[in-house]
């Protein structure tokens, strides 16, 4: 368990908090670029700050405070123009840095505009995402992780806003054993509740407990040892099963991502961006990389879709892996009370991650750059995980200890089902298989 002050330290991300100051040293993905095509002015929160993301008529993207300095009109309703975003109330206009450039009703000779500035933050585009930096100068480099910049890939982005603190999402990524029950037994139960009793291991439900356990053990190996290791960019994790097989799990990339980008056809990053203390923007970033002999369709823009948490009746959607993860996060409450938790031996990764956070907080307090803050352009051309880590990450869910509990097909049964270009993905998968790809 944690002491109350430690729980507060790790979960609070607003301005002036220690964790907020740590996270302000990083670039954060805040939207898909394509979202600004459909809605050029968007209200958002990041690290406890209320902001407006916009694209002006020249295509420049800005991230500024959400209130006009004149009379506090919400700039969500602003009008994008060639030189910035104009407040609809009295016409004050702000450029992408938050500088007021026009106060039209004050008269031609007024110098008021040059004295007015609201918050404004740097943004960059990469991989179909808009990235924002809320920290101090000098700006670090936007990390060019391989999945966002590599060629020969067809990309899709899914997102949703979760009503819970960011740390709950992240600790799940260091909990390697939850899959056996959350994506195994619970998955099976959800299928049965939906009338899909012919799927997976439903024949076990009619057996007595001892027999069922024995059959499950034969079908799904159990963990003998959990292994967590620090590597250059975060924490590597894998499980030694009782069969002797080493079951690799996606490595954690500090501060709040995991990467399945290990050389398979479906490469994935999952990212949990802290919006404020009780809301997290979760992004699933997919890159489908077929065999070199398969032509990848040209993408003029990388598609984005919201993936729903609830069905039309208001009930949670739980029949795919990511949705099961998400209920494991938000069902803990908005901020988990870690003073009451009882950790066991399977929670080694969570403990290691908390210690890593504390370590990086101390590094920052001493004036250093925390993990994965990059400043050398030569090292930032194409960031990829070490070879040993990439091989582990490539296995991912496809042969994990609960893989056989998927009931139809990999792409239909995970969050991919909501990808806007699912037909393209399925066809790429078919061609990749024919070509002998991964």
PDB file of N, CA and C in Angstrom, residues 187-231:
ATOM      1  N   UNK A 187     -13.687 -12.879 -19.677  1.00  0.00           N
ATOM      2  CA  UNK A 187     -14.020 -12.863 -21.104  1.00  0.00           C
ATOM      3  C   UNK A 187     -15.031 -13.970 -21.401  1.00  0.00           C
ATOM      4  N   UNK A 188     -14.741 -15.170 -20.907  1.00  0.00           N
ATOM      5  CA  UNK A 188     -15.634 -16.294 -21.153  1.00  0.00           C
ATOM      6  C   UNK A 188     -17.021 -16.044 -20.561  1.00  0.00           C
ATOM      7  N   UNK A 189     -17.050 -15.479 -19.374  1.00  0.00           N
ATOM      8  CA  UNK A 189     -18.324 -15.179 -18.715  1.00  0.00           C
ATOM      9  C   UNK A 189     -19.133 -14.171 -19.533  1.00  0.00           C
ATOM     10  N   UNK A 190     -18.468 -13.147 -20.059  1.00  0.00           N
ATOM     11  CA  UNK A 190     -19.151 -12.146 -20.873  1.00  0.00           C
ATOM     12  C   UNK A 190     -19.740 -12.786 -22.120  1.00  0.00           C
ATOM     13  N   UNK A 191     -18.988 -13.692 -22.748  1.00  0.00           N
ATOM     14  CA  UNK A 191     -19.495 -14.382 -23.934  1.00  0.00           C
ATOM     15  C   UNK A 191     -20.736 -15.191 -23.599  1.00  0.00           C
ATOM     16  N   UNK A 192     -20.701 -15.887 -22.494  1.00  0.00           N
ATOM     17  CA  UNK A 192     -21.850 -16.705 -22.100  1.00  0.00           C
ATOM     18  C   UNK A 192     -23.065 -15.840 -21.803  1.00  0.00           C
ATOM     19  N   UNK A 193     -22.827 -14.707 -21.128  1.00  0.00           N
ATOM     20  CA  UNK A 193     -23.937 -13.803 -20.834  1.00  0.00           C
ATOM     21  C   UNK A 193     -24.558 -13.258 -22.112  1.00  0.00           C
ATOM     22  N   UNK A 194     -23.768 -13.204 -23.165  1.00  0.00           N
ATOM     23  CA  UNK A 194     -24.270 -12.748 -24.454  1.00  0.00           C
ATOM     24  C   UNK A 194     -24.821 -13.861 -25.313  1.00  0.00           C
ATOM     25  N   UNK A 195     -24.936 -15.060 -24.754  1.00  0.00           N
ATOM     26  CA  UNK A 195     -25.492 -16.186 -25.493  1.00  0.00           C
ATOM     27  C   UNK A 195     -24.535 -16.849 -26.447  1.00  0.00           C
ATOM     28  N   UNK A 196     -23.243 -16.644 -26.250  1.00  0.00           N
ATOM     29  CA  UNK A 196     -22.245 -17.209 -27.170  1.00  0.00           C
ATOM     30  C   UNK A 196     -21.549 -18.381 -26.491  1.00  0.00           C
ATOM     31  N   UNK A 197     -22.322 -19.384 -26.120  1.00  0.00           N
ATOM     32  CA  UNK A 197     -21.795 -20.483 -25.315  1.00  0.00           C
ATOM     33  C   UNK A 197     -20.955 -21.461 -26.121  1.00  0.00           C
ATOM     34  N   UNK A 198     -20.992 -21.378 -27.414  1.00  0.00           N
ATOM     35  CA  UNK A 198     -20.197 -22.289 -28.213  1.00  0.00           C
ATOM     36  C   UNK A 198     -18.763 -21.854 -28.383  1.00  0.00           C
ATOM     37  N   UNK A 199     -18.417 -20.712 -27.820  1.00  0.00           N
ATOM     38  CA  UNK A 199     -17.080 -20.163 -27.995  1.00  0.00           C
ATOM     39  C   UNK A 199     -16.089 -20.728 -26.990  1.00  0.00           C
ATOM     40  N   UNK A 200     -14.827 -20.784 -27.406  1.00  0.00           N
ATOM     41  CA  UNK A 200     -13.675 -21.015 -26.527  1.00  0.00           C
ATOM     42  C   UNK A 200     -13.868 -22.189 -25.585  1.00  0.00           C
ATOM     43  N   UNK A 201     -13.685 -21.972 -24.283  1.00  0.00           N
ATOM     44  CA  UNK A 201     -13.666 -23.067 -23.320  1.00  0.00           C
ATOM     45  C   UNK A 201     -14.973 -23.194 -22.554  1.00  0.00           C
ATOM     46  N   UNK A 202     -16.106 -22.885 -23.197  1.00  0.00           N
ATOM     47  CA  UNK A 202     -17.374 -22.904 -22.476  1.00  0.00           C
ATOM     48  C   UNK A 202     -17.755 -24.303 -22.006  1.00  0.00           C
ATOM     49  N   UNK A 203     -17.203 -25.349 -22.628  1.00  0.00           N
ATOM     50  CA  UNK A 203     -17.540 -26.706 -22.186  1.00  0.00           C
ATOM     51  C   UNK A 203     -17.044 -26.976 -20.768  1.00  0.00           C
ATOM     52  N   UNK A 204     -16.134 -26.131 -20.283  1.00  0.00           N
ATOM     53  CA  UNK A 204     -15.623 -26.342 -18.930  1.00  0.00           C
ATOM     54  C   UNK A 204     -16.635 -25.958 -17.862  1.00  0.00           C
ATOM     55  N   UNK A 205     -17.631 -25.157 -18.230  1.00  0.00           N
ATOM     56  CA  UNK A 205     -18.525 -24.627 -17.208  1.00  0.00           C
ATOM     57  C   UNK A 205     -19.387 -25.707 -16.561  1.00  0.00           C
ATOM     58  N   UNK A 206     -19.568 -26.825 -17.237  1.00  0.00           N
ATOM     59  CA  UNK A 206     -20.389 -27.887 -16.658  1.00  0.00           C
ATOM     60  C   UNK A 206     -19.615 -28.838 -15.773  1.00  0.00           C
ATOM     61  N   UNK A 207     -18.334 -28.648 -15.627  1.00  0.00           N
ATOM     62  CA  UNK A 207     -17.513 -29.544 -14.826  1.00  0.00           C
ATOM     63  C   UNK A 207     -17.424 -29.050 -13.388  1.00  0.00           C
ATOM     64  N   UNK A 208     -17.137 -29.971 -12.471  1.00  0.00           N
ATOM     65  CA  UNK A 208     -16.915 -29.529 -11.101  1.00  0.00           C
ATOM     66  C   UNK A 208     -15.621 -28.722 -11.031  1.00  0.00           C
ATOM     67  N   UNK A 209     -15.457 -27.982  -9.935  1.00  0.00           N
ATOM     68  CA  UNK A 209     -14.375 -27.004  -9.850  1.00  0.00           C
ATOM     69  C   UNK A 209     -13.005 -27.645 -10.014  1.00  0.00           C
ATOM     70  N   UNK A 210     -12.762 -28.776  -9.327  1.00  0.00           N
ATOM     71  CA  UNK A 210     -11.433 -29.383  -9.392  1.00  0.00           C
ATOM     72  C   UNK A 210     -11.104 -29.839 -10.815  1.00  0.00           C
ATOM     73  N   UNK A 211     -12.084 -30.478 -11.472  1.00  0.00           N
ATOM     74  CA  UNK A 211     -11.839 -30.947 -12.832  1.00  0.00           C
ATOM     75  C   UNK A 211     -11.637 -29.765 -13.772  1.00  0.00           C
ATOM     76  N   UNK A 212     -12.454 -28.734 -13.604  1.00  0.00           N
ATOM     77  CA  UNK A 212     -12.345 -27.560 -14.461  1.00  0.00           C
ATOM     78  C   UNK A 212     -10.970 -26.913 -14.322  1.00  0.00           C
ATOM     79  N   UNK A 213     -10.477 -26.816 -13.092  1.00  0.00           N
ATOM     80  CA  UNK A 213      -9.165 -26.224 -12.858  1.00  0.00           C
ATOM     81  C   UNK A 213      -8.074 -27.031 -13.544  1.00  0.00           C
ATOM     82  N   UNK A 214      -8.172 -28.350 -13.458  1.00  0.00           N
ATOM     83  CA  UNK A 214      -7.168 -29.208 -14.086  1.00  0.00           C
ATOM     84  C   UNK A 214      -7.178 -29.055 -15.602  1.00  0.00           C
ATOM     85  N   UNK A 215      -8.376 -28.993 -16.189  1.00  0.00           N
ATOM     86  CA  UNK A 215      -8.467 -28.849 -17.639  1.00  0.00           C
ATOM     87  C   UNK A 215      -7.977 -27.473 -18.076  1.00  0.00           C
ATOM     88  N   UNK A 216      -8.330 -26.457 -17.309  1.00  0.00           N
ATOM     89  CA  UNK A 216      -7.855 -25.117 -17.627  1.00  0.00           C
ATOM     90  C   UNK A 216      -6.336 -25.045 -17.562  1.00  0.00           C
ATOM     91  N   UNK A 217      -5.752 -25.709 -16.591  1.00  0.00           N
ATOM     92  CA  UNK A 217      -4.295 -25.694 -16.459  1.00  0.00           C
ATOM     93  C   UNK A 217      -3.646 -26.341 -17.671  1.00  0.00           C
ATOM     94  N   UNK A 218      -4.281 -27.383 -18.194  1.00  0.00           N
ATOM     95  CA  UNK A 218      -3.743 -28.034 -19.384  1.00  0.00           C
ATOM     96  C   UNK A 218      -3.874 -27.133 -20.606  1.00  0.00           C
ATOM     97  N   UNK A 219      -4.982 -26.392 -20.687  1.00  0.00           N
ATOM     98  CA  UNK A 219      -5.215 -25.523 -21.832  1.00  0.00           C
ATOM     99  C   UNK A 219      -4.477 -24.198 -21.717  1.00  0.00           C
ATOM    100  N   UNK A 220      -4.277 -23.735 -20.492  1.00  0.00           N
ATOM    101  CA  UNK A 220      -3.680 -22.427 -20.289  1.00  0.00           C
ATOM    102  C   UNK A 220      -2.605 -22.538 -19.221  1.00  0.00           C
ATOM    103  N   UNK A 221      -1.340 -22.562 -19.596  1.00  0.00           N
ATOM    104  CA  UNK A 221      -0.265 -22.708 -18.617  1.00  0.00           C
ATOM    105  C   UNK A 221      -0.306 -21.622 -17.552  1.00  0.00           C
ATOM    106  N   UNK A 222       0.230 -21.932 -16.397  1.00  0.00           N
ATOM    107  CA  UNK A 222       0.280 -20.982 -15.294  1.00  0.00           C
ATOM    108  C   UNK A 222       1.694 -20.428 -15.141  1.00  0.00           C
ATOM    109  N   UNK A 223       1.766 -19.255 -14.546  1.00  0.00           N
ATOM    110  CA  UNK A 223       3.049 -18.580 -14.390  1.00  0.00           C
ATOM    111  C   UNK A 223       3.840 -19.174 -13.240  1.00  0.00           C
ATOM    112  N   UNK A 224       5.109 -19.403 -13.482  1.00  0.00           N
ATOM    113  CA  UNK A 224       6.025 -19.834 -12.436  1.00  0.00           C
ATOM    114  C   UNK A 224       6.863 -18.667 -11.919  1.00  0.00           C
ATOM    115  N   UNK A 225       7.149 -17.709 -12.804  1.00  0.00           N
ATOM    116  CA  UNK A 225       8.023 -16.602 -12.419  1.00  0.00           C
ATOM    117  C   UNK A 225       7.705 -15.372 -13.258  1.00  0.00           C
ATOM    118  N   UNK A 226       7.638 -14.223 -12.600  1.00  0.00           N
ATOM    119  CA  UNK A 226       7.451 -12.953 -13.286  1.00  0.00           C
ATOM    120  C   UNK A 226       8.784 -12.221 -13.325  1.00  0.00           C
ATOM    121  N   UNK A 227       9.164 -11.752 -14.493  1.00  0.00           N
ATOM    122  CA  UNK A 227      10.448 -11.087 -14.658  1.00  0.00           C
ATOM    123  C   UNK A 227      10.233  -9.663 -15.163  1.00  0.00           C
ATOM    124  N   UNK A 228      10.791  -8.705 -14.447  1.00  0.00           N
ATOM    125  CA  UNK A 228      10.738  -7.294 -14.838  1.00  0.00           C
ATOM    126  C   UNK A 228      12.164  -6.758 -14.839  1.00  0.00           C
ATOM    127  N   UNK A 229      12.527  -6.087 -15.920  1.00  0.00           N
ATOM    128  CA  UNK A 229      13.881  -5.565 -16.060  1.00  0.00           C
ATOM    129  C   UNK A 229      13.839  -4.138 -16.601  1.00  0.00           C
ATOM    130  N   UNK A 230      14.673  -3.292 -16.039  1.00  0.00           N
ATOM    131  CA  UNK A 230      14.831  -1.956 -16.591  1.00  0.00           C
ATOM    132  C   UNK A 230      15.588  -2.055 -17.910  1.00  0.00           C
ATOM    133  N   UNK A 231      15.134  -1.315 -18.899  1.00  0.00           N
ATOM    134  CA  UNK A 231      15.913  -1.173 -20.122  1.00  0.00           C
ATOM    135  C   UNK A 231      15.973   0.318 -20.455  1.00  0.00           C
TER     136      UNK A 231
END
